[in-house]
C-alpha positions as a printed Julia matrix, in Angstrom:
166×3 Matrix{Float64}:
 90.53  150.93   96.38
 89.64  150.49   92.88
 86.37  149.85   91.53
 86.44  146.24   89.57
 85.86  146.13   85.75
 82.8   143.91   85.83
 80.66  146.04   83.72
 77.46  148.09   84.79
 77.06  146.78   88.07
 80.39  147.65   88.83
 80.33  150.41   91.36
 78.13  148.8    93.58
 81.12  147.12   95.07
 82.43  150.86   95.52
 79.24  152.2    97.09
 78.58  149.1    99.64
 82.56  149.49  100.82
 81.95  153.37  101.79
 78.72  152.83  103.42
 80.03  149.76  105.4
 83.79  152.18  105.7
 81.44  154.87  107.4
 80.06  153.35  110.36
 81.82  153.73  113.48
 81.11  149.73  114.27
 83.16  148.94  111.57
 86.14  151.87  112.69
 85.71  150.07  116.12
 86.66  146.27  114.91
 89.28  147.63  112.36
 91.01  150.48  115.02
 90.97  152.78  111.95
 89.89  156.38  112.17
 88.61  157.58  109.12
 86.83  156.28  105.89
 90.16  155.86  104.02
 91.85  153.97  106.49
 88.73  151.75  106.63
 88.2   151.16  103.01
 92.04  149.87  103.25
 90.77  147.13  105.24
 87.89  146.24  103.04
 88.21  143.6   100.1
 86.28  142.8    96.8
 84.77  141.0    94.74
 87.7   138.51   93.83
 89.24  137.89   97.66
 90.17  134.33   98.05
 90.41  133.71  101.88
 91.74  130.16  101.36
 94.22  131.42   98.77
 94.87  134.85  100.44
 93.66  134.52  103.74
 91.56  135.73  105.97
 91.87  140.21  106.45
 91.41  139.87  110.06
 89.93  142.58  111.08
 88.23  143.51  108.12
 85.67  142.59  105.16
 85.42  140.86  101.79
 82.3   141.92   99.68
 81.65  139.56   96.89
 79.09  137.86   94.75
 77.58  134.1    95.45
 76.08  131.94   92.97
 72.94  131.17   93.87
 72.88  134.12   96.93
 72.98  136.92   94.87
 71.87  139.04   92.35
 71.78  141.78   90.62
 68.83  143.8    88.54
 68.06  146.58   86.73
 64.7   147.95   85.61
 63.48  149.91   82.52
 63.11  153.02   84.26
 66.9   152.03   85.08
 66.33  151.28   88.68
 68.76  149.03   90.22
 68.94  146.37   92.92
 70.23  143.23   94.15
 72.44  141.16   96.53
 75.68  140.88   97.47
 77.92  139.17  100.19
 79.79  140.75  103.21
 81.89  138.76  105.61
 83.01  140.28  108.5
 86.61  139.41  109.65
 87.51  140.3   113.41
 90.32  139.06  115.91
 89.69  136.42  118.43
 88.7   137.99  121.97
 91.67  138.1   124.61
 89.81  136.55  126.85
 87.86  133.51  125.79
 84.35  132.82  127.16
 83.14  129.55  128.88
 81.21  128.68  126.23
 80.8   128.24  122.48
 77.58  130.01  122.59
 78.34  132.89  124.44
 81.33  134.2   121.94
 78.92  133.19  119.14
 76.48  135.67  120.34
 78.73  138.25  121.47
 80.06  138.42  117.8
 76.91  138.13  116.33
 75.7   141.18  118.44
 78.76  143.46  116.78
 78.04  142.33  113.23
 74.12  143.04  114.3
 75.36  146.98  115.04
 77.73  147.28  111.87
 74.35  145.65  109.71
 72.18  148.57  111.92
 74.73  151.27  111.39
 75.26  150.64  107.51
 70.98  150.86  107.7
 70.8   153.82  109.3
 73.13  155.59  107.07
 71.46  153.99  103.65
 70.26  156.56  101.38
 71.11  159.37  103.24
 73.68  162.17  102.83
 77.18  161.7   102.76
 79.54  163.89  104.69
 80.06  165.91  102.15
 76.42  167.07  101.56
 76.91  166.35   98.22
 76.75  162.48   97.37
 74.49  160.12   99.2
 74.73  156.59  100.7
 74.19  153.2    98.98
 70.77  152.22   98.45
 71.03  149.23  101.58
 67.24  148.35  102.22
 67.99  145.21  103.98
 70.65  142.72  105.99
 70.47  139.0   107.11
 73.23  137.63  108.91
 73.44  133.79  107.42
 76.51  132.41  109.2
 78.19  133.54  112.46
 81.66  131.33  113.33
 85.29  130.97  113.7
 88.37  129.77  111.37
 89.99  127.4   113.17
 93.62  126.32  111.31
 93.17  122.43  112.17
 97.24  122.15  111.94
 98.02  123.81  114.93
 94.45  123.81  116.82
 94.69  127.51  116.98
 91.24  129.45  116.45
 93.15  131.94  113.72
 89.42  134.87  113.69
 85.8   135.28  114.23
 83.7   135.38  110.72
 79.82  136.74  110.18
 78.51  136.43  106.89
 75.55  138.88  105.89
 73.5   139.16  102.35
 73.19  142.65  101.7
 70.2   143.98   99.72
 69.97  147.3    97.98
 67.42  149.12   95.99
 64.24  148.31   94.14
């Protein structure tokens, strides 16, 4: 996966894919079994999901106007915002209600947004690097694509605002 060429803020893209690649929420909803195979199923910053589609099960990280943003300090500190949707497969078997598959997919974006928190800042596998700076997560949207065509429900979507640093 190769880090964009957007200038300095660059690698942040990078950073927030390994930390989000490294919990075992995310491993769960993408049946992958390492990092690597994980990052694979993680997208940025220039996914289209109307022109490519949604990568169902996995993520897009990208910027929003308006949403995000990015900072650095004098003492070269850095922070901001950035978008993750969530991609995962419609369940097998449907619920009664609207509500109840809402919240049920809310609840495993909730433990991917815990897990990726719980690993922020801390040491890597490797003892050598440490995780993304992640100090906070709000889920804004929690839904489905639905392909009006054939009436067919096509994947399940969250959409979080990640915040690192500063």
């Amino acid at each position: 996966m190769p880090v964009p060429a957007l200038g300095p803020f660059s690698t942040v893209f990078a950073a927030a894919a390994i930390l989000l690649a490294d919990t075992e929420a995310f491993r769960a909803l993408t049946e992958t079994d390492s990092t690597d195979e994980a990052l694979e199923k993680i997208r940025y910053p220039d996914w289209n999901v109307e022109r490519d589609g949604p990568p169902s099960p996995g993520a897009v990280l990208y910027k929003w106007p308006g949403l995000t943003s990015q900072r650095i300090s004098r003492q070269r500190e850095e922070g901001g915002s950035l978008m993750l949707s969530l991609y995962g497969p419609m369940p097998e078997t449907r619920h009664t209600t609207q509500n109840e598959e809402l919240l049920e997919w809310s609840n495993v974006c909730g433990q991917i947004a815990r897990q990726m928190l719980d690993l922020a800042k801390g040491p890597r596998p490797d003892m050598v690097s440490f995780y993304w700076d992640l100090v906070a997560v709000e889920e804004l949207e929690t839904a489905w694509l639905h392909d009006e065509e054939t009436d067919v429900d096509i994947c399940r979507v969250c959409t979080l605002k990640l915040e690192w640093g500063l």
